[in-house]
Short mmCIF file of C-alpha atoms and ligand atoms in Angstrom, two decimals:
data_model
loop_
_atom_site.label_atom_id
_atom_site.label_comp_id
_atom_site.label_asym_id
_atom_site.label_seq_id
_atom_site.Cartn_x
_atom_site.Cartn_y
_atom_site.Cartn_z
CA MET A 41 221.69 -36.85 58.81
CA TYR A 42 223.20 -38.83 56.20
CA ARG A 43 222.75 -42.70 55.59
CA ILE A 44 224.97 -45.24 54.10
CA ASN A 45 224.30 -47.51 51.30
CA GLU A 46 223.12 -50.50 53.50
CA ASN A 47 223.83 -52.92 50.60
CA TYR A 48 227.51 -52.76 51.66
CA GLN A 49 226.61 -54.07 55.05
CA LYS A 50 225.19 -57.16 53.38
CA LEU A 51 228.57 -58.27 52.05
CA PRO A 52 230.18 -60.92 53.96
CA ALA A 53 233.83 -60.08 54.86
CA SER A 54 236.13 -61.37 52.23
CA TYR A 55 238.20 -63.97 54.14
CA LEU A 56 239.92 -65.73 51.33
CA PHE A 57 243.13 -64.08 50.70
CA SER A 58 243.45 -62.60 54.15
CA THR A 59 243.05 -66.15 55.76
CA ILE A 60 245.67 -67.51 53.20
CA ALA A 61 248.03 -64.73 54.19
CA LYS A 62 247.52 -65.46 57.99
CA LYS A 63 248.07 -69.20 57.71
CA VAL A 64 251.20 -68.58 55.52
CA ALA A 65 252.59 -66.11 58.11
CA ALA A 66 251.98 -68.57 60.81
CA PHE A 67 253.53 -71.46 59.04
CA THR A 68 256.59 -69.49 57.94
CA GLN A 69 257.08 -68.29 61.69
CA GLU A 70 256.93 -71.70 63.08
CA ASN A 71 258.91 -73.44 60.29
CA PRO A 72 261.57 -70.95 59.12
CA ASP A 73 263.52 -73.97 57.62
CA LYS A 74 260.69 -74.74 55.29
CA PRO A 75 260.24 -72.07 52.54
CA LEU A 76 256.82 -72.20 50.85
CA ILE A 77 256.32 -72.07 47.23
CA ARG A 78 253.23 -70.05 46.15
CA LEU A 79 251.07 -71.43 43.38
CA GLY A 80 248.25 -69.45 44.58
CA ILE A 81 248.97 -66.13 42.92
CA GLY A 82 246.51 -64.81 40.40
CA ASP A 83 249.02 -62.19 39.19
CA VAL A 84 251.51 -62.41 36.34
CA THR A 85 255.14 -62.41 37.00
CA GLN A 86 257.01 -61.90 33.77
CA PRO A 87 258.04 -58.35 33.04
CA ILE A 88 256.57 -56.23 30.22
CA ALA A 89 257.78 -57.22 26.94
CA PRO A 90 260.54 -55.07 25.29
CA ALA A 91 258.40 -54.03 22.31
CA ILE A 92 255.87 -52.57 24.83
CA ILE A 93 258.52 -50.85 27.06
CA ASN A 94 259.78 -49.21 23.97
CA ALA A 95 256.41 -47.97 22.89
CA MET A 96 255.86 -46.64 26.44
CA HIS A 97 259.35 -44.88 26.41
CA GLN A 98 258.53 -43.12 23.08
CA ALA A 99 255.02 -42.10 24.49
CA VAL A 100 256.66 -40.67 27.59
CA ASP A 101 259.00 -38.56 25.41
CA GLU A 102 256.15 -37.22 23.37
CA MET A 103 254.51 -35.90 26.43
CA SER A 104 257.53 -33.74 27.21
CA LEU A 105 257.12 -31.61 24.02
CA ALA A 106 254.27 -29.14 23.48
CA SER A 107 254.02 -30.37 19.92
CA SER A 108 253.36 -33.96 20.71
CA PHE A 109 251.82 -33.63 24.36
CA HIS A 110 248.39 -35.34 24.95
CA GLY A 111 245.92 -34.20 27.43
CA TYR A 112 242.51 -35.85 27.97
CA ALA A 113 242.14 -38.79 25.77
CA PRO A 114 239.03 -39.13 23.61
CA ASP A 115 235.98 -40.75 25.44
CA LEU A 116 236.01 -44.05 23.68
CA GLY A 117 239.85 -44.32 23.55
CA TYR A 118 242.43 -43.42 20.96
CA GLU A 119 241.61 -44.42 17.32
CA PHE A 120 245.09 -46.09 16.87
CA LEU A 121 244.12 -48.61 19.68
CA ARG A 122 240.61 -49.21 18.75
CA SER A 123 241.55 -49.88 15.13
CA ALA A 124 244.36 -52.36 16.19
CA ILE A 125 241.92 -54.16 18.47
CA VAL A 126 239.43 -54.49 15.48
CA LYS A 127 242.14 -55.40 12.97
CA ASN A 128 243.70 -58.09 15.13
CA ASP A 129 241.13 -59.36 17.49
CA TYR A 130 237.75 -59.12 15.72
CA ALA A 131 238.06 -58.70 11.99
CA PRO A 132 240.12 -61.97 11.44
CA LYS A 133 237.43 -63.97 13.09
CA GLY A 134 234.54 -62.26 11.13
CA CYS A 135 233.07 -60.73 14.35
CA GLY A 136 231.75 -57.66 12.61
CA ILE A 137 232.82 -55.38 15.47
CA GLN A 138 233.50 -51.73 14.44
CA GLU A 139 236.03 -49.36 16.14
CA ASP A 140 233.24 -47.23 17.59
CA GLU A 141 231.79 -50.15 19.38
CA ILE A 142 234.94 -50.41 21.60
CA PHE A 143 235.34 -48.64 24.77
CA ILE A 144 238.89 -48.42 26.13
CA SER A 145 239.28 -48.51 29.90
CA ASP A 146 241.59 -49.15 32.83
CA GLY A 147 240.80 -52.80 33.00
CA ALA A 148 238.23 -55.59 33.15
CA LYS A 149 237.71 -55.57 36.74
CA SER A 150 236.26 -52.04 36.63
CA ASP A 151 234.27 -52.69 33.57
CA SER A 152 232.84 -55.95 34.81
CA GLY A 153 231.90 -54.17 38.16
CA ASN A 154 230.52 -51.15 36.54
CA ILE A 155 228.47 -52.56 33.71
CA GLN A 156 225.63 -53.62 35.95
CA GLU A 157 224.71 -49.84 36.35
CA LEU A 158 223.11 -49.96 32.88
CA PHE A 159 220.35 -52.44 34.16
CA ASP A 160 217.33 -52.16 36.22
CA ILE A 161 217.75 -52.93 40.00
CA ASN A 162 215.14 -55.70 39.60
CA CYS A 163 217.04 -57.63 37.01
CA LYS A 164 217.88 -61.00 38.09
CA ILE A 165 221.58 -62.18 37.60
CA ALA A 166 222.85 -65.63 36.92
CA VAL A 167 226.54 -66.48 37.72
CA THR A 168 228.54 -69.59 37.05
CA ASP A 169 229.57 -71.22 40.42
CA PRO A 170 232.56 -71.09 41.10
CA VAL A 171 232.98 -67.49 40.01
CA TYR A 172 235.19 -64.43 39.86
CA PRO A 173 233.78 -62.48 42.87
CA VAL A 174 233.40 -59.04 41.08
CA TYR A 175 230.33 -59.91 39.26
CA VAL A 176 228.40 -60.87 42.51
CA ASP A 177 229.84 -58.17 44.76
CA SER A 178 229.25 -55.26 42.41
CA ASN A 179 225.66 -56.41 42.00
CA VAL A 180 225.33 -56.76 45.89
CA MET A 181 226.61 -53.25 46.27
CA ALA A 182 223.92 -52.05 43.86
CA GLY A 183 221.17 -53.84 45.79
CA ARG A 184 220.41 -56.58 43.30
CA CYS A 185 221.04 -59.88 44.96
CA GLY A 186 218.71 -60.30 48.02
CA THR A 187 220.14 -61.47 51.21
CA TYR A 188 223.20 -63.69 51.96
CA GLN A 189 222.48 -67.16 53.40
CA GLU A 190 225.28 -68.08 55.54
CA ASP A 191 224.45 -71.85 55.61
CA SER A 192 224.38 -72.26 51.82
CA LYS A 193 226.89 -69.38 51.12
CA THR A 194 224.51 -68.17 48.44
CA TRP A 195 222.58 -64.99 47.77
CA SER A 196 218.84 -65.37 47.80
CA ASP A 197 218.27 -63.53 44.45
CA ILE A 198 221.14 -64.83 42.43
CA ILE A 199 220.77 -67.75 40.04
CA TYR A 200 223.80 -70.10 40.41
CA LEU A 201 224.93 -72.18 37.50
CA PRO A 202 227.10 -74.92 39.09
CA CYS A 203 230.16 -75.84 37.13
CA VAL A 204 231.43 -79.17 38.45
CA ARG A 205 233.12 -82.26 37.26
CA GLU A 206 229.70 -83.93 36.86
CA ASN A 207 228.82 -81.65 34.08
CA GLY A 208 232.14 -81.12 32.73
CA PHE A 209 232.37 -77.62 34.07
CA VAL A 210 229.84 -76.57 31.40
CA PRO A 211 226.98 -74.59 32.87
CA GLU A 212 223.38 -75.70 32.18
CA PHE A 213 220.40 -73.49 31.50
CA PRO A 214 218.60 -72.74 34.85
CA LYS A 215 215.01 -73.44 35.79
CA GLU A 216 214.47 -69.76 36.72
CA THR A 217 214.77 -67.16 33.89
CA PRO A 218 217.75 -64.74 34.33
CA ASP A 219 217.89 -61.25 32.88
CA MET A 220 221.61 -60.83 33.04
CA ILE A 221 224.09 -63.72 32.58
CA TYR A 222 227.76 -63.47 33.56
CA LEU A 223 230.00 -65.91 31.63
CA CYS A 224 233.77 -66.11 31.62
CA PHE A 225 235.55 -68.45 29.26
CA PRO A 226 238.21 -69.69 29.65
CA ASN A 227 237.34 -69.57 33.26
CA ASN A 228 238.97 -68.22 36.30
CA PRO A 229 238.98 -70.21 38.71
CA THR A 230 238.35 -73.49 37.03
CA GLY A 231 240.83 -73.09 34.09
CA THR A 232 238.17 -74.94 31.91
CA THR A 233 236.27 -73.60 28.99
CA ILE A 234 233.28 -74.43 26.84
CA THR A 235 233.35 -75.04 23.04
CA LYS A 236 232.04 -72.49 20.50
CA THR A 237 228.92 -74.78 19.91
CA GLN A 238 228.13 -74.58 23.67
CA LEU A 239 228.75 -70.79 23.69
CA GLN A 240 226.49 -70.44 20.69
CA GLU A 241 223.75 -72.30 22.60
CA TRP A 242 224.07 -69.72 25.36
CA VAL A 243 223.72 -66.93 22.74
CA ASP A 244 220.61 -68.50 21.43
CA TYR A 245 219.16 -69.04 24.94
CA ALA A 246 219.87 -65.37 25.81
CA ASN A 247 218.32 -64.06 22.51
CA ARG A 248 215.24 -66.44 23.12
CA ILE A 249 214.41 -65.18 26.74
CA GLY A 250 215.60 -61.69 26.30
CA ALA A 251 218.74 -61.83 28.58
CA VAL A 252 221.96 -59.98 28.23
CA ILE A 253 225.17 -61.84 28.46
CA ILE A 254 228.12 -60.13 29.91
CA TYR A 255 231.09 -62.06 28.59
CA ASP A 256 234.46 -61.67 30.37
CA ALA A 257 237.28 -62.88 27.85
CA ALA A 258 240.23 -62.01 30.04
CA TYR A 259 241.97 -65.35 29.19
CA GLU A 260 241.28 -65.37 25.51
CA ALA A 261 245.03 -65.31 24.74
CA TYR A 262 245.46 -68.71 26.51
CA ILE A 263 243.16 -70.61 24.17
CA SER A 264 244.95 -73.46 22.45
CA GLU A 265 242.10 -75.65 21.09
CA PRO A 266 240.52 -74.87 17.82
CA ASP A 267 236.87 -75.39 18.81
CA VAL A 268 236.98 -72.67 21.45
CA ALA A 269 235.66 -69.19 20.69
CA HIS A 270 238.05 -66.37 21.23
CA SER A 271 235.20 -63.86 21.30
CA ILE A 272 231.46 -64.27 21.83
CA TYR A 273 230.87 -62.32 18.55
CA GLU A 274 232.09 -65.41 16.70
CA CYS A 275 228.66 -66.79 17.68
CA GLU A 276 225.70 -65.92 15.46
CA GLY A 277 223.22 -63.48 17.18
CA ALA A 278 225.72 -62.33 19.78
CA ARG A 279 225.43 -58.70 18.53
CA THR A 280 221.92 -58.54 19.93
CA CYS A 281 222.51 -60.02 23.28
CA ALA A 282 226.19 -59.73 24.43
CA ILE A 283 228.62 -57.27 25.89
CA GLU A 284 232.25 -58.54 25.93
CA ILE A 285 234.92 -57.40 28.34
CA ARG A 286 238.67 -57.83 27.69
CA SER A 287 241.82 -57.10 29.62
CA PHE A 288 245.55 -56.71 28.85
CA SER A 289 246.47 -57.89 32.19
CA LYS A 290 246.79 -61.68 31.46
CA ASN A 291 247.91 -61.70 27.73
CA ALA A 292 250.43 -58.79 28.13
CA GLY A 293 251.28 -58.52 31.86
CA PHE A 294 249.40 -55.19 32.27
CA THR A 295 248.20 -55.97 35.85
CA GLY A 296 250.17 -53.00 37.09
CA VAL A 297 249.97 -50.93 33.91
CA ARG A 298 246.13 -51.12 33.64
CA LEU A 299 244.37 -51.28 30.39
CA GLY A 300 241.30 -53.09 29.13
CA PHE A 301 238.15 -52.53 26.87
CA THR A 302 234.45 -53.22 26.66
CA VAL A 303 232.67 -54.05 23.36
CA VAL A 304 228.94 -52.87 23.25
CA PRO A 305 227.49 -53.59 19.90
CA LYS A 306 225.13 -51.11 18.32
CA GLU A 307 222.43 -53.67 17.76
CA LEU A 308 222.27 -54.37 21.60
CA THR A 309 219.08 -52.54 22.41
CA CYS A 310 216.31 -52.90 25.08
CA GLY A 311 212.85 -51.47 24.42
CA GLY A 312 214.38 -49.37 21.57
CA VAL A 313 217.18 -47.79 23.93
CA SER A 314 220.68 -48.43 22.78
CA LEU A 315 222.97 -49.88 25.50
CA HIS A 316 225.86 -48.51 23.43
CA GLY A 317 224.51 -45.08 23.97
CA MET A 318 224.09 -45.61 27.61
CA TRP A 319 227.58 -46.98 28.15
CA ALA A 320 229.06 -44.06 26.18
CA ARG A 321 227.16 -41.69 28.34
CA ARG A 322 228.36 -43.42 31.52
CA HIS A 323 231.98 -43.58 30.22
CA GLY A 324 231.80 -39.77 29.37
CA THR A 325 230.27 -38.95 32.78
CA LYS A 326 232.31 -41.15 35.08
CA TYR A 327 235.65 -41.77 33.34
CA ASN A 328 238.28 -39.66 31.69
CA GLY A 329 240.19 -42.16 29.65
CA ALA A 330 243.08 -44.50 29.90
CA PRO A 331 246.39 -42.74 29.84
CA TYR A 332 248.00 -42.00 26.33
CA ILE A 333 251.18 -43.63 27.34
CA ILE A 334 249.24 -46.93 28.41
CA GLN A 335 247.14 -46.86 25.18
CA ARG A 336 250.39 -46.67 23.22
CA ALA A 337 251.67 -49.62 25.10
CA GLY A 338 248.40 -51.34 24.33
CA GLU A 339 248.83 -50.70 20.65
CA ALA A 340 252.37 -52.25 20.83
CA VAL A 341 250.61 -55.44 22.03
CA TYR A 342 249.48 -55.85 18.41
CA SER A 343 252.81 -55.05 16.71
CA LYS A 344 254.67 -57.71 15.11
CA GLU A 345 257.47 -57.92 17.75
CA GLY A 346 254.89 -57.33 20.54
CA LYS A 347 252.78 -60.36 19.39
CA ALA A 348 255.93 -62.54 19.01
CA GLN A 349 257.20 -61.55 22.58
CA LEU A 350 253.76 -62.23 24.12
CA LYS A 351 253.38 -65.44 22.46
CA GLU A 352 256.64 -66.59 24.14
CA GLN A 353 255.29 -65.25 27.60
CA ILE A 354 252.17 -67.15 27.26
CA ALA A 355 253.94 -70.32 26.33
CA TYR A 356 256.14 -69.96 29.28
CA TYR A 357 253.02 -69.81 31.58
CA MET A 358 251.37 -72.70 29.65
CA LYS A 359 254.53 -74.86 30.15
CA ASN A 360 254.05 -74.45 33.77
CA ALA A 361 250.50 -75.30 33.41
CA SER A 362 251.11 -78.57 31.66
CA THR A 363 253.92 -79.18 34.24
CA ILE A 364 251.29 -78.87 36.98
CA LYS A 365 248.60 -80.72 35.24
CA GLU A 366 250.70 -83.71 34.26
CA GLY A 367 252.65 -83.83 37.58
CA LEU A 368 249.58 -83.88 39.67
CA ALA A 369 247.93 -86.54 37.40
CA ASP A 370 251.00 -88.67 37.77
CA ALA A 371 250.67 -88.25 41.62
CA GLY A 372 247.04 -89.62 41.28
CA TYR A 373 245.14 -86.47 41.48
CA GLU A 374 242.13 -85.63 39.35
CA VAL A 375 242.97 -82.37 37.51
CA TYR A 376 241.11 -80.08 35.17
CA GLY A 377 241.91 -76.91 33.31
CA GLY A 378 245.28 -76.04 32.33
CA VAL A 379 244.85 -76.44 28.61
CA ASN A 380 243.20 -73.08 27.60
CA ALA A 381 243.95 -71.19 30.76
CA PRO A 382 246.73 -70.65 33.26
CA TYR A 383 244.81 -72.21 36.04
CA ILE A 384 244.67 -75.86 37.23
CA TRP A 385 241.62 -76.98 39.18
CA LEU A 386 242.02 -80.10 41.06
CA LYS A 387 239.57 -82.32 43.01
CA THR A 388 240.67 -82.79 46.54
CA PRO A 389 241.25 -86.43 47.35
CA GLY A 390 238.34 -88.36 49.03
CA GLN A 391 236.06 -86.24 51.09
CA MET A 392 238.61 -83.67 51.97
CA ARG A 393 237.23 -80.09 52.17
CA ALA A 394 238.99 -77.36 50.23
CA TRP A 395 240.57 -75.67 53.33
CA GLU A 396 241.54 -79.03 54.87
CA PHE A 397 243.55 -79.59 51.57
CA PHE A 398 244.98 -76.21 51.87
CA ASP A 399 246.43 -76.94 55.29
CA TYR A 400 247.55 -80.51 54.04
CA LEU A 401 249.43 -79.20 50.98
CA MET A 402 251.11 -76.29 53.04
CA GLU A 403 252.15 -78.52 55.79
CA GLN A 404 253.17 -81.60 53.92
CA ALA A 405 254.48 -80.26 50.58
CA ASN A 406 255.17 -76.64 51.64
CA VAL A 407 253.08 -75.56 48.61
CA VAL A 408 250.45 -72.76 48.70
CA GLY A 409 247.37 -72.75 46.48
CA THR A 410 243.74 -71.45 46.74
CA PRO A 411 240.78 -73.35 48.19
CA GLY A 412 237.96 -73.59 45.66
CA SER A 413 235.25 -72.80 48.24
CA GLY A 414 236.51 -69.20 48.23
CA PHE A 415 235.00 -68.78 44.86
CA GLY A 416 231.52 -70.04 45.60
CA PRO A 417 229.65 -73.09 46.96
CA SER A 418 230.37 -75.30 44.00
CA GLY A 419 234.09 -74.64 44.52
CA GLU A 420 233.90 -76.80 47.78
CA GLY A 421 236.14 -79.87 47.28
CA TYR A 422 238.37 -78.29 44.68
CA PHE A 423 241.60 -76.38 44.75
CA ARG A 424 243.24 -73.90 42.33
CA LEU A 425 246.84 -73.75 41.46
CA THR A 426 248.08 -71.25 39.02
CA ALA A 427 250.84 -71.28 36.30
CA PHE A 428 252.03 -67.64 36.95
CA GLY A 429 254.98 -68.65 38.97
CA SER A 430 258.54 -69.18 37.57
CA TYR A 431 259.28 -72.53 35.89
CA GLU A 432 261.88 -73.41 38.60
CA ASN A 433 259.32 -72.92 41.42
CA THR A 434 256.51 -74.67 39.50
CA THR A 435 258.69 -77.78 38.91
CA ALA A 436 260.01 -77.78 42.42
CA ALA A 437 256.52 -77.46 43.89
CA ILE A 438 255.23 -80.38 41.70
CA GLU A 439 258.23 -82.57 42.87
CA ARG A 440 257.41 -81.74 46.53
CA ILE A 441 253.58 -82.60 46.00
CA LYS A 442 254.68 -85.97 44.34
CA HIS A 443 256.81 -86.86 47.22
CA CYS A 444 254.25 -86.52 50.04
CA SER A 445 251.33 -88.34 48.09
C1 PLP B 186 242.38 -61.16 36.08
C2 PLP B 186 240.91 -61.09 35.58
C3 PLP B 186 240.41 -59.97 34.97
C4 PLP B 186 241.34 -58.81 34.70
O1 PLP B 186 241.21 -57.64 35.36
P1 PLP B 186 241.89 -56.30 35.15
O2 PLP B 186 241.14 -55.40 35.82
O3 PLP B 186 241.87 -56.03 33.60
O4 PLP B 186 243.36 -56.49 35.61
C5 PLP B 186 239.18 -59.90 34.59
N1 PLP B 186 238.40 -61.04 34.80
C6 PLP B 186 238.77 -62.11 35.34
C7 PLP B 186 237.95 -63.34 35.40
C8 PLP B 186 240.25 -62.25 35.77
O5 PLP B 186 240.62 -63.40 36.32
#
């Protein structure tokens, strides 16, 4: 008789977005005259830029002719895309990343969930708190996190690195020694980031204790301040301790197109075994490559026109971000993020809990956001608003919030 992977049973149900949906539905039914504005969305809303659409059309046409048809893609991804990545993302910053260290994939969610397979089941993971839930849940599914403690909303075998206003949202080295450290900067959900100097300290720490850093750089394109690293490989020594994961979702609107990549440097070895070799083996066995059409779309992200069009898209979202940030500050809120990321993280007023503030904002301002407690225990007392809406909706939402505070 078969048995299931019991680790799945340990996962608490994910109530966050289903609870939001239920509350929104109930409110809308009772108040048909009060349309809600949603600033809770974690998805882009701008259409794919014209330069990218053109590249996709061309690639579609190529697929229609025997002479230019493409079947299975090469394991690591097409050379044209990997070389564009190196030339644009890594070489100008002196990162020393080579084309054959890049593995093209269908996105950062799968890579950040799958990467844990390379490590022993007894490895101890550390995550920043609040956190993108994929890092935690994928390790729970593998059986790496112990048991869930309902009272503290934490896993017994995870090391939590609180990122709160008291430490400026900069994680501190934990007392206990981790083996795998998940970092994401600029951060989802807090919208904050750390400086290159602070990231260098984490790289030095990881090399000192023999830990691996899994660095999620999904929001790299939103960085506006000069002292923030775009890649962890800008830090000295990162090639021996860090894996970097990137996505085309937030910089180019590929959330429904699907493309990302992971960088595993050749120097990253454990007991003489190359993690690059392991990831190559995994990729070859479990993945058959991102579609040719989509990889051509990815190449167009780095074209001259593509870059110009995407710069505008990001500026559009970041204008929303500063509208939210400044508007809320004017209304007396304590706000964080929104400078190097499309997320604004606000401290709920007084002792208000995150869900209480959700209800308050929906009922009083008719604006929907995301309670911080949905991202981990240190998110309690915080609330996330996103800059991914339209400018019109964003300004209208902020006016409403101002009028009810
Ligand atoms: C949106 C997001 C991603 C992107 O995932 P894709 O699978 O590439 O769409 C990765 N990490 C974080 C933290 C994100 O917020």
